[in-house]
PDB file of C-alpha atoms in Angstrom:
ATOM      1  CA  MET S 180      53.988 -26.774 -11.756  1.00  0.00           C
ATOM      2  CA  LYS S 181      55.645 -23.817  -9.924  1.00  0.00           C
ATOM      3  CA  ILE S 182      53.956 -21.210 -11.937  1.00  0.00           C
ATOM      4  CA  GLN S 183      50.731 -23.100 -10.787  1.00  0.00           C
ATOM      5  CA  ARG S 184      51.405 -23.113  -7.115  1.00  0.00           C
ATOM      6  CA  LEU S 185      52.579 -19.463  -7.106  1.00  0.00           C
ATOM      7  CA  TYR S 186      49.264 -19.036  -8.941  1.00  0.00           C
ATOM      8  CA  SER S 187      47.319 -20.488  -6.205  1.00  0.00           C
ATOM      9  CA  LEU S 188      49.263 -18.897  -3.280  1.00  0.00           C
ATOM     10  CA  LEU S 189      48.252 -15.704  -4.814  1.00  0.00           C
ATOM     11  CA  ILE S 190      44.462 -16.406  -5.125  1.00  0.00           C
ATOM     12  CA  ALA S 191      44.690 -17.612  -1.299  1.00  0.00           C
ATOM     13  CA  ILE S 192      46.252 -14.260  -0.483  1.00  0.00           C
ATOM     14  CA  VAL S 193      44.039 -12.197  -2.432  1.00  0.00           C
ATOM     15  CA  VAL S 194      41.014 -14.113  -0.534  1.00  0.00           C
ATOM     16  CA  LEU S 195      42.381 -13.657   2.810  1.00  0.00           C
ATOM     17  CA  VAL S 196      42.925  -9.927   2.149  1.00  0.00           C
ATOM     18  CA  LEU S 197      39.494  -9.482   0.652  1.00  0.00           C
ATOM     19  CA  ALA S 198      38.137 -11.382   3.864  1.00  0.00           C
ATOM     20  CA  ALA S 199      39.988  -9.041   6.181  1.00  0.00           C
ATOM     21  CA  CYS S 200      38.515  -5.961   4.171  1.00  0.00           C
ATOM     22  CA  GLY S 201      35.006  -6.928   3.908  1.00  0.00           C
ATOM     23  CA  GLY S 202      35.523  -7.725   0.138  1.00  0.00           C
ATOM     24  CA  GLY S 203      34.132 -10.887  -1.847  1.00  0.00           C
ATOM     25  CA  GLY S 204      30.341  -9.965  -1.114  1.00  0.00           C
ATOM     26  CA  GLY S 205      30.251  -9.155   2.852  1.00  0.00           C
ATOM     27  CA  GLY S 206      31.209  -6.165   5.149  1.00  0.00           C
ATOM     28  CA  VAL S 207      33.424  -6.659   7.722  1.00  0.00           C
ATOM     29  CA  LYS S 208      32.650  -8.212  10.826  1.00  0.00           C
ATOM     30  CA  LEU S 209      31.031  -5.836  13.346  1.00  0.00           C
ATOM     31  CA  GLY S 210      31.533  -5.876  17.152  1.00  0.00           C
ATOM     32  CA  ALA S 211      28.749  -5.767  19.731  1.00  0.00           C
ATOM     33  CA  PHE S 212      25.845  -3.361  19.403  1.00  0.00           C
ATOM     34  CA  PRO S 213      23.671  -4.169  22.456  1.00  0.00           C
ATOM     35  CA  ALA S 214      20.166  -3.867  23.062  1.00  0.00           C
ATOM     36  CA  ILE S 215      19.047  -0.765  24.632  1.00  0.00           C
ATOM     37  CA  THR S 216      16.298  -0.076  27.348  1.00  0.00           C
ATOM     38  CA  LYS S 217      14.955   3.527  28.063  1.00  0.00           C
ATOM     39  CA  THR S 218      11.776   4.984  29.638  1.00  0.00           C
ATOM     40  CA  GLU S 219       9.868   7.813  28.009  1.00  0.00           C
ATOM     41  CA  GLY S 220      10.884  11.275  29.211  1.00  0.00           C
ATOM     42  CA  ASP S 221      14.518   9.915  29.529  1.00  0.00           C
ATOM     43  CA  ALA S 222      17.243  12.935  28.217  1.00  0.00           C
ATOM     44  CA  PRO S 223      18.620  12.059  24.604  1.00  0.00           C
ATOM     45  CA  PHE S 224      21.369   9.524  24.664  1.00  0.00           C
ATOM     46  CA  LYS S 225      24.638   9.121  22.262  1.00  0.00           C
ATOM     47  CA  LEU S 226      24.820   5.947  20.605  1.00  0.00           C
ATOM     48  CA  THR S 227      28.330   3.729  20.594  1.00  0.00           C
ATOM     49  CA  ALA S 228      29.306   2.483  17.499  1.00  0.00           C
ATOM     50  CA  PRO S 229      30.346  -1.081  17.271  1.00  0.00           C
ATOM     51  CA  SER S 230      33.980  -1.987  16.724  1.00  0.00           C
ATOM     52  CA  SER S 231      34.865  -2.246  12.792  1.00  0.00           C
ATOM     53  CA  ALA S 232      37.980  -2.694  10.534  1.00  0.00           C
ATOM     54  CA  SER S 233      36.743  -0.208   8.266  1.00  0.00           C
ATOM     55  CA  PRO S 234      37.249   3.233   8.344  1.00  0.00           C
ATOM     56  CA  ALA S 235      34.304   4.366   7.227  1.00  0.00           C
ATOM     57  CA  ALA S 236      31.609   6.596   9.489  1.00  0.00           C
ATOM     58  CA  PHE S 237      28.853   5.039  10.898  1.00  0.00           C
ATOM     59  CA  ALA S 238      24.991   6.056  10.103  1.00  0.00           C
ATOM     60  CA  PHE S 239      22.300   5.501  12.476  1.00  0.00           C
ATOM     61  CA  THR S 240      18.494   5.146  11.644  1.00  0.00           C
ATOM     62  CA  SER S 241      15.694   4.377  13.934  1.00  0.00           C
ATOM     63  CA  GLY S 242      12.948   1.736  12.343  1.00  0.00           C
ATOM     64  CA  ASP S 243      10.115   3.685  14.328  1.00  0.00           C
ATOM     65  CA  SER S 244      10.490   7.218  14.504  1.00  0.00           C
ATOM     66  CA  SER S 245       7.349   7.625  16.692  1.00  0.00           C
ATOM     67  CA  VAL S 246       9.162   5.741  19.356  1.00  0.00           C
ATOM     68  CA  ALA S 247      12.528   7.188  19.068  1.00  0.00           C
ATOM     69  CA  SER S 248      14.110   9.486  16.447  1.00  0.00           C
ATOM     70  CA  VAL S 249      17.773   9.646  15.333  1.00  0.00           C
ATOM     71  CA  SER S 250      20.064  12.713  14.702  1.00  0.00           C
ATOM     72  CA  GLY S 251      23.717  11.713  13.897  1.00  0.00           C
ATOM     73  CA  ASP S 252      24.683   9.493  16.943  1.00  0.00           C
ATOM     74  CA  MET S 253      22.200  11.213  19.344  1.00  0.00           C
ATOM     75  CA  VAL S 254      18.547   9.227  19.942  1.00  0.00           C
ATOM     76  CA  THR S 255      15.438  11.010  21.166  1.00  0.00           C
ATOM     77  CA  VAL S 256      13.181   8.850  23.182  1.00  0.00           C
ATOM     78  CA  LEU S 257       9.525   9.904  22.550  1.00  0.00           C
ATOM     79  CA  LEU S 258       6.855   7.241  23.070  1.00  0.00           C
ATOM     80  CA  ALA S 259       6.579   3.735  24.569  1.00  0.00           C
ATOM     81  CA  GLY S 260       7.189   0.846  22.171  1.00  0.00           C
ATOM     82  CA  THR S 261      10.315  -0.732  20.246  1.00  0.00           C
ATOM     83  CA  SER S 262      12.237   0.554  17.537  1.00  0.00           C
ATOM     84  CA  THR S 263      15.211  -1.199  15.448  1.00  0.00           C
ATOM     85  CA  ILE S 264      18.399   1.045  15.736  1.00  0.00           C
ATOM     86  CA  THR S 265      20.481   0.183  12.773  1.00  0.00           C
ATOM     87  CA  ALA S 266      24.317   1.153  12.618  1.00  0.00           C
ATOM     88  CA  GLY S 267      25.616   0.841   9.136  1.00  0.00           C
ATOM     89  CA  GLN S 268      28.709   1.718   7.154  1.00  0.00           C
ATOM     90  CA  PRO S 269      29.080   2.723   3.631  1.00  0.00           C
ATOM     91  CA  GLN S 270      31.642   1.262   1.024  1.00  0.00           C
ATOM     92  CA  MET S 271      35.153   2.792   1.559  1.00  0.00           C
ATOM     93  CA  GLY S 272      37.904   1.551  -0.878  1.00  0.00           C
ATOM     94  CA  SER S 273      38.233  -2.370  -0.438  1.00  0.00           C
ATOM     95  CA  TYR S 274      35.723  -2.328   2.553  1.00  0.00           C
ATOM     96  CA  ASN S 275      32.361  -3.273   1.577  1.00  0.00           C
ATOM     97  CA  PRO S 276      29.199  -1.810   3.167  1.00  0.00           C
ATOM     98  CA  THR S 277      28.078  -3.236   6.394  1.00  0.00           C
ATOM     99  CA  SER S 278      25.394  -3.043   9.139  1.00  0.00           C
ATOM    100  CA  THR S 279      24.042  -4.340  12.375  1.00  0.00           C
ATOM    101  CA  SER S 280      21.100  -3.653  14.358  1.00  0.00           C
ATOM    102  CA  ALA S 281      19.875  -3.451  18.120  1.00  0.00           C
ATOM    103  CA  VAL S 282      16.423  -3.321  19.477  1.00  0.00           C
ATOM    104  CA  LEU S 283      15.549   0.173  21.519  1.00  0.00           C
ATOM    105  CA  THR S 284      12.704  -0.663  23.868  1.00  0.00           C
ATOM    106  CA  VAL S 285      11.224   2.357  25.396  1.00  0.00           C
ATOM    107  CA  LEU S 286       9.081   1.687  28.580  1.00  0.00           C
ATOM    108  CA  ALA S 287       6.020   3.420  29.421  1.00  0.00           C
ATOM    109  CA  ARG S 288       6.308   6.170  32.090  1.00  0.00           C
ATOM    110  CA  VAL S 289       4.665   5.630  35.220  1.00  0.00           C
ATOM    111  CA  CYS S 290       3.013   8.669  36.713  1.00  0.00           C
ATOM    112  CA  ALA S 291       2.309   9.170  40.615  1.00  0.00           C
ATOM    113  CA  ALA S 292      -1.223  10.430  41.236  1.00  0.00           C
ATOM    114  CA  PRO S 293      -2.804  12.531  40.757  1.00  0.00           C
ATOM    115  CA  THR S 294      -0.786  13.111  37.563  1.00  0.00           C
ATOM    116  CA  VAL S 295      -1.600  11.056  34.446  1.00  0.00           C
ATOM    117  CA  ARG S 296       0.491  10.075  31.324  1.00  0.00           C
ATOM    118  CA  ASP S 297      -0.049  11.814  28.343  1.00  0.00           C
ATOM    119  CA  ASN S 298       2.298  11.408  25.277  1.00  0.00           C
ATOM    120  CA  GLY S 299       5.105  10.032  27.253  1.00  0.00           C
ATOM    121  CA  LYS S 300       4.611  13.149  29.868  1.00  0.00           C
ATOM    122  CA  CYS S 301       2.952  13.142  33.424  1.00  0.00           C
ATOM    123  CA  VAL S 302       0.537  15.811  33.451  1.00  0.00           C
ATOM    124  CA  GLN S 303      -2.330  17.216  35.878  1.00  0.00           C
ATOM    125  CA  PRO S 304      -5.659  15.496  34.727  1.00  0.00           C
ATOM    126  CA  CYS S 305      -8.119  17.695  32.853  1.00  0.00           C
ATOM    127  CA  ALA S 306     -11.191  18.987  35.395  1.00  0.00           C
ATOM    128  CA  ALA S 307     -14.351  17.226  34.184  1.00  0.00           C
ATOM    129  CA  PRO S 308     -15.946  17.175  31.621  1.00  0.00           C
ATOM    130  CA  ALA S 309     -13.039  18.519  29.815  1.00  0.00           C
ATOM    131  CA  LYS S 310     -10.804  15.814  28.035  1.00  0.00           C
ATOM    132  CA  ARG S 311      -7.347  15.761  27.141  1.00  0.00           C
ATOM    133  CA  GLU S 312      -6.697  16.247  23.278  1.00  0.00           C
ATOM    134  CA  ASN S 313      -3.565  16.846  21.543  1.00  0.00           C
ATOM    135  CA  GLY S 314      -2.098  17.725  24.780  1.00  0.00           C
ATOM    136  CA  VAL S 315      -4.812  20.336  26.103  1.00  0.00           C
ATOM    137  CA  CYS S 316      -7.917  20.250  28.095  1.00  0.00           C
ATOM    138  CA  VAL S 317     -10.805  20.645  25.822  1.00  0.00           C
ATOM    139  CA  ALA S 318     -14.318  21.447  26.958  1.00  0.00           C
ATOM    140  CA  PRO S 319     -16.948  19.475  25.301  1.00  0.00           C
ATOM    141  CA  ALA S 320     -19.433  21.020  22.826  1.00  0.00           C
ATOM    142  CA  VAL S 321     -22.925  21.884  24.176  1.00  0.00           C
ATOM    143  CA  ALA S 322     -26.063  22.886  22.829  1.00  0.00           C
ATOM    144  CA  ALA S 323     -26.763  26.026  25.027  1.00  0.00           C
ATOM    145  CA  SER S 324     -25.572  29.108  23.675  1.00  0.00           C
ATOM    146  CA  VAL S 325     -22.519  31.389  24.304  1.00  0.00           C
ATOM    147  CA  VAL S 326     -23.667  34.897  25.578  1.00  0.00           C
ATOM    148  CA  VAL S 327     -21.723  37.908  24.896  1.00  0.00           C
ATOM    149  CA  LYS S 328     -22.503  41.017  27.151  1.00  0.00           C
ATOM    150  CA  SER S 329     -19.722  43.376  26.497  1.00  0.00           C
ATOM    151  CA  PRO S 330     -16.838  43.615  27.173  1.00  0.00           C
ATOM    152  CA  LEU S 331     -17.088  39.914  28.651  1.00  0.00           C
ATOM    153  CA  THR S 332     -17.977  36.683  26.725  1.00  0.00           C
ATOM    154  CA  TRP S 333     -19.793  34.052  28.614  1.00  0.00           C
ATOM    155  CA  MET S 334     -19.703  30.172  28.434  1.00  0.00           C
ATOM    156  CA  PRO S 335     -22.910  28.638  28.682  1.00  0.00           C
ATOM    157  CA  VAL S 336     -23.779  27.642  32.282  1.00  0.00           C
ATOM    158  CA  THR S 337     -24.639  23.591  32.163  1.00  0.00           C
ATOM    159  CA  PHE S 338     -22.695  21.639  35.059  1.00  0.00           C
ATOM    160  CA  PRO S 339     -22.146  21.505  38.675  1.00  0.00           C
ATOM    161  CA  ALA S 340     -18.752  21.105  40.424  1.00  0.00           C
ATOM    162  CA  SER S 341     -16.745  21.948  43.486  1.00  0.00           C
ATOM    163  CA  TYR S 342     -15.224  25.173  43.797  1.00  0.00           C
ATOM    164  CA  ALA S 343     -11.750  23.857  43.056  1.00  0.00           C
ATOM    165  CA  ASP S 344     -12.821  21.646  39.972  1.00  0.00           C
ATOM    166  CA  ALA S 345     -14.964  24.649  38.497  1.00  0.00           C
ATOM    167  CA  ASN S 346     -11.876  27.069  39.095  1.00  0.00           C
ATOM    168  CA  ALA S 347      -9.709  24.399  37.602  1.00  0.00           C
ATOM    169  CA  PHE S 348     -11.985  23.886  34.359  1.00  0.00           C
ATOM    170  CA  CYS S 349     -12.257  27.588  33.660  1.00  0.00           C
ATOM    171  CA  THR S 350      -8.636  28.246  33.785  1.00  0.00           C
ATOM    172  CA  THR S 351      -6.992  25.117  32.018  1.00  0.00           C
ATOM    173  CA  SER S 352      -9.715  24.320  29.354  1.00  0.00           C
ATOM    174  CA  VAL S 353      -9.848  25.291  25.617  1.00  0.00           C
ATOM    175  CA  ILE S 354     -13.600  26.421  25.432  1.00  0.00           C
ATOM    176  CA  ASN S 355     -15.074  27.297  22.048  1.00  0.00           C
ATOM    177  CA  GLY S 356     -11.536  27.058  20.766  1.00  0.00           C
ATOM    178  CA  GLN S 357     -10.166  30.012  23.015  1.00  0.00           C
ATOM    179  CA  THR S 358      -8.317  30.049  26.707  1.00  0.00           C
ATOM    180  CA  GLY S 359      -8.245  32.680  28.995  1.00  0.00           C
ATOM    181  CA  TRP S 360     -10.958  31.746  30.804  1.00  0.00           C
ATOM    182  CA  ARG S 361     -11.834  32.554  34.481  1.00  0.00           C
ATOM    183  CA  LEU S 362     -14.570  32.030  37.063  1.00  0.00           C
ATOM    184  CA  PRO S 363     -16.798  35.361  37.094  1.00  0.00           C
ATOM    185  CA  THR S 364     -16.542  37.724  40.211  1.00  0.00           C
ATOM    186  CA  GLU S 365     -19.890  38.542  42.252  1.00  0.00           C
ATOM    187  CA  PHE S 366     -20.052  41.550  40.288  1.00  0.00           C
ATOM    188  CA  ASP S 367     -19.748  40.032  37.022  1.00  0.00           C
ATOM    189  CA  LEU S 368     -22.256  37.350  37.631  1.00  0.00           C
ATOM    190  CA  SER S 369     -24.981  39.825  39.400  1.00  0.00           C
ATOM    191  CA  ASN S 370     -24.676  42.395  36.322  1.00  0.00           C
ATOM    192  CA  LEU S 371     -25.208  39.325  34.110  1.00  0.00           C
ATOM    193  CA  TYR S 372     -28.211  38.164  35.986  1.00  0.00           C
ATOM    194  CA  THR S 373     -29.462  41.722  36.072  1.00  0.00           C
ATOM    195  CA  SER S 374     -29.148  41.959  32.099  1.00  0.00           C
ATOM    196  CA  GLY S 375     -31.146  38.948  31.697  1.00  0.00           C
ATOM    197  CA  SER S 376     -28.799  38.374  28.796  1.00  0.00           C
ATOM    198  CA  MET S 377     -28.833  34.387  29.810  1.00  0.00           C
ATOM    199  CA  ASN S 378     -32.372  33.785  29.677  1.00  0.00           C
ATOM    200  CA  GLY S 379     -33.706  31.559  26.731  1.00  0.00           C
ATOM    201  CA  GLN S 380     -30.194  30.492  26.009  1.00  0.00           C
ATOM    202  CA  GLY S 381     -30.495  26.701  27.365  1.00  0.00           C
ATOM    203  CA  TRP S 382     -28.534  27.639  30.590  1.00  0.00           C
ATOM    204  CA  LYS S 383     -28.798  25.977  34.089  1.00  0.00           C
ATOM    205  CA  LEU S 384     -30.014  28.940  35.895  1.00  0.00           C
ATOM    206  CA  ASP S 385     -29.408  28.110  39.533  1.00  0.00           C
ATOM    207  CA  ARG S 386     -26.492  28.753  42.064  1.00  0.00           C
ATOM    208  CA  THR S 387     -23.515  29.550  40.466  1.00  0.00           C
ATOM    209  CA  TRP S 388     -19.861  29.839  41.400  1.00  0.00           C
ATOM    210  CA  THR S 389     -17.906  33.486  41.541  1.00  0.00           C
ATOM    211  CA  SER S 390     -14.171  34.032  42.225  1.00  0.00           C
ATOM    212  CA  THR S 391     -15.239  36.122  45.643  1.00  0.00           C
ATOM    213  CA  SER S 392     -14.172  35.026  48.714  1.00  0.00           C
ATOM    214  CA  GLY S 393     -17.198  34.130  51.335  1.00  0.00           C
ATOM    215  CA  SER S 394     -17.322  35.752  54.678  1.00  0.00           C
ATOM    216  CA  GLY S 395     -15.825  32.813  55.947  1.00  0.00           C
ATOM    217  CA  GLY S 396     -12.576  33.453  54.152  1.00  0.00           C
ATOM    218  CA  VAL S 397     -10.734  31.153  51.185  1.00  0.00           C
ATOM    219  CA  ALA S 398     -12.900  28.290  52.578  1.00  0.00           C
ATOM    220  CA  SER S 399     -16.158  29.383  50.866  1.00  0.00           C
ATOM    221  CA  HIS S 400     -16.845  31.670  47.688  1.00  0.00           C
ATOM    222  CA  VAL S 401     -20.187  33.600  46.886  1.00  0.00           C
ATOM    223  CA  VAL S 402     -22.570  32.049  44.944  1.00  0.00           C
ATOM    224  CA  VAL S 403     -25.026  33.932  42.550  1.00  0.00           C
ATOM    225  CA  SER S 404     -28.672  32.459  41.560  1.00  0.00           C
ATOM    226  CA  LEU S 405     -29.182  33.024  38.195  1.00  0.00           C
ATOM    227  CA  ALA S 406     -32.758  32.049  38.912  1.00  0.00           C
ATOM    228  CA  ASN S 407     -33.578  34.945  41.558  1.00  0.00           C
ATOM    229  CA  GLY S 408     -30.441  37.131  41.747  1.00  0.00           C
ATOM    230  CA  SER S 409     -29.862  36.094  45.146  1.00  0.00           C
ATOM    231  CA  LEU S 410     -25.998  35.906  46.882  1.00  0.00           C
ATOM    232  CA  ASN S 411     -25.241  33.146  49.508  1.00  0.00           C
ATOM    233  CA  ASP S 412     -21.664  32.258  50.855  1.00  0.00           C
ATOM    234  CA  GLN S 413     -21.013  28.271  49.916  1.00  0.00           C
ATOM    235  CA  ALA S 414     -18.379  26.048  51.074  1.00  0.00           C
ATOM    236  CA  ASN S 415     -15.880  25.249  48.404  1.00  0.00           C
ATOM    237  CA  ASP S 416     -16.227  21.366  49.033  1.00  0.00           C
ATOM    238  CA  ASN S 417     -20.167  21.733  48.157  1.00  0.00           C
ATOM    239  CA  SER S 418     -21.361  21.902  44.567  1.00  0.00           C
ATOM    240  CA  ALA S 419     -22.695  24.650  42.414  1.00  0.00           C
ATOM    241  CA  TYR S 420     -22.914  25.515  38.959  1.00  0.00           C
ATOM    242  CA  VAL S 421     -19.974  26.564  36.718  1.00  0.00           C
ATOM    243  CA  ALA S 422     -19.753  29.806  34.474  1.00  0.00           C
ATOM    244  CA  CYS S 423     -16.681  30.625  32.629  1.00  0.00           C
ATOM    245  CA  VAL S 424     -15.890  34.233  31.399  1.00  0.00           C
ATOM    246  CA  ARG S 425     -13.139  36.089  29.391  1.00  0.00           C
TER     247      ARG S 425
END
């Protein structure tokens, strides 16, 4: 009888020890691991592991690596959305593996005008008709032909814009897969007209912007007519055709 009681007591002690150590099928109970809210563009942050009786090191994972990535205990916020962050401990001695999770919510960044949101960042908008693709401004394909008049390469003249928009389009856009474009000088554009290289290429032959300031200073620029070669000053806010050269 005494032996049976002793045996029962021993079993109870083992059960208590296993429960304390996370044995018997379940891991130890973990402390709080609260939800997290961040905003696109926030700096990487360090995770705080939940409390645990187990001495095993925690490992952290992100359920959606497009929203946030995890390296060690550091989280890098990427794009708006939600991701489940899991904190797990492997088995160590009599301590069974265990884990818990928290939801990370990443809010979309709000951009102040005139900037626009692109892949979680606030960036300047592309100058029309360019559109943002994979983080860069890309000019649309056109039926008109590129003209090469050594040593310069000319983008087809197909659309009008203000001086500021024309300059922004040339300097910030990828055109025909290339960068490094600019507005032509008065000399560049007059030489092109004289050569006639643009004739029959599908270009719009009309008043076209140059980077040469007009007689009124920086408030105007010289435009060259690709129809007749005439030169005129034009206020920057007015519209003329756009030629980009590199």
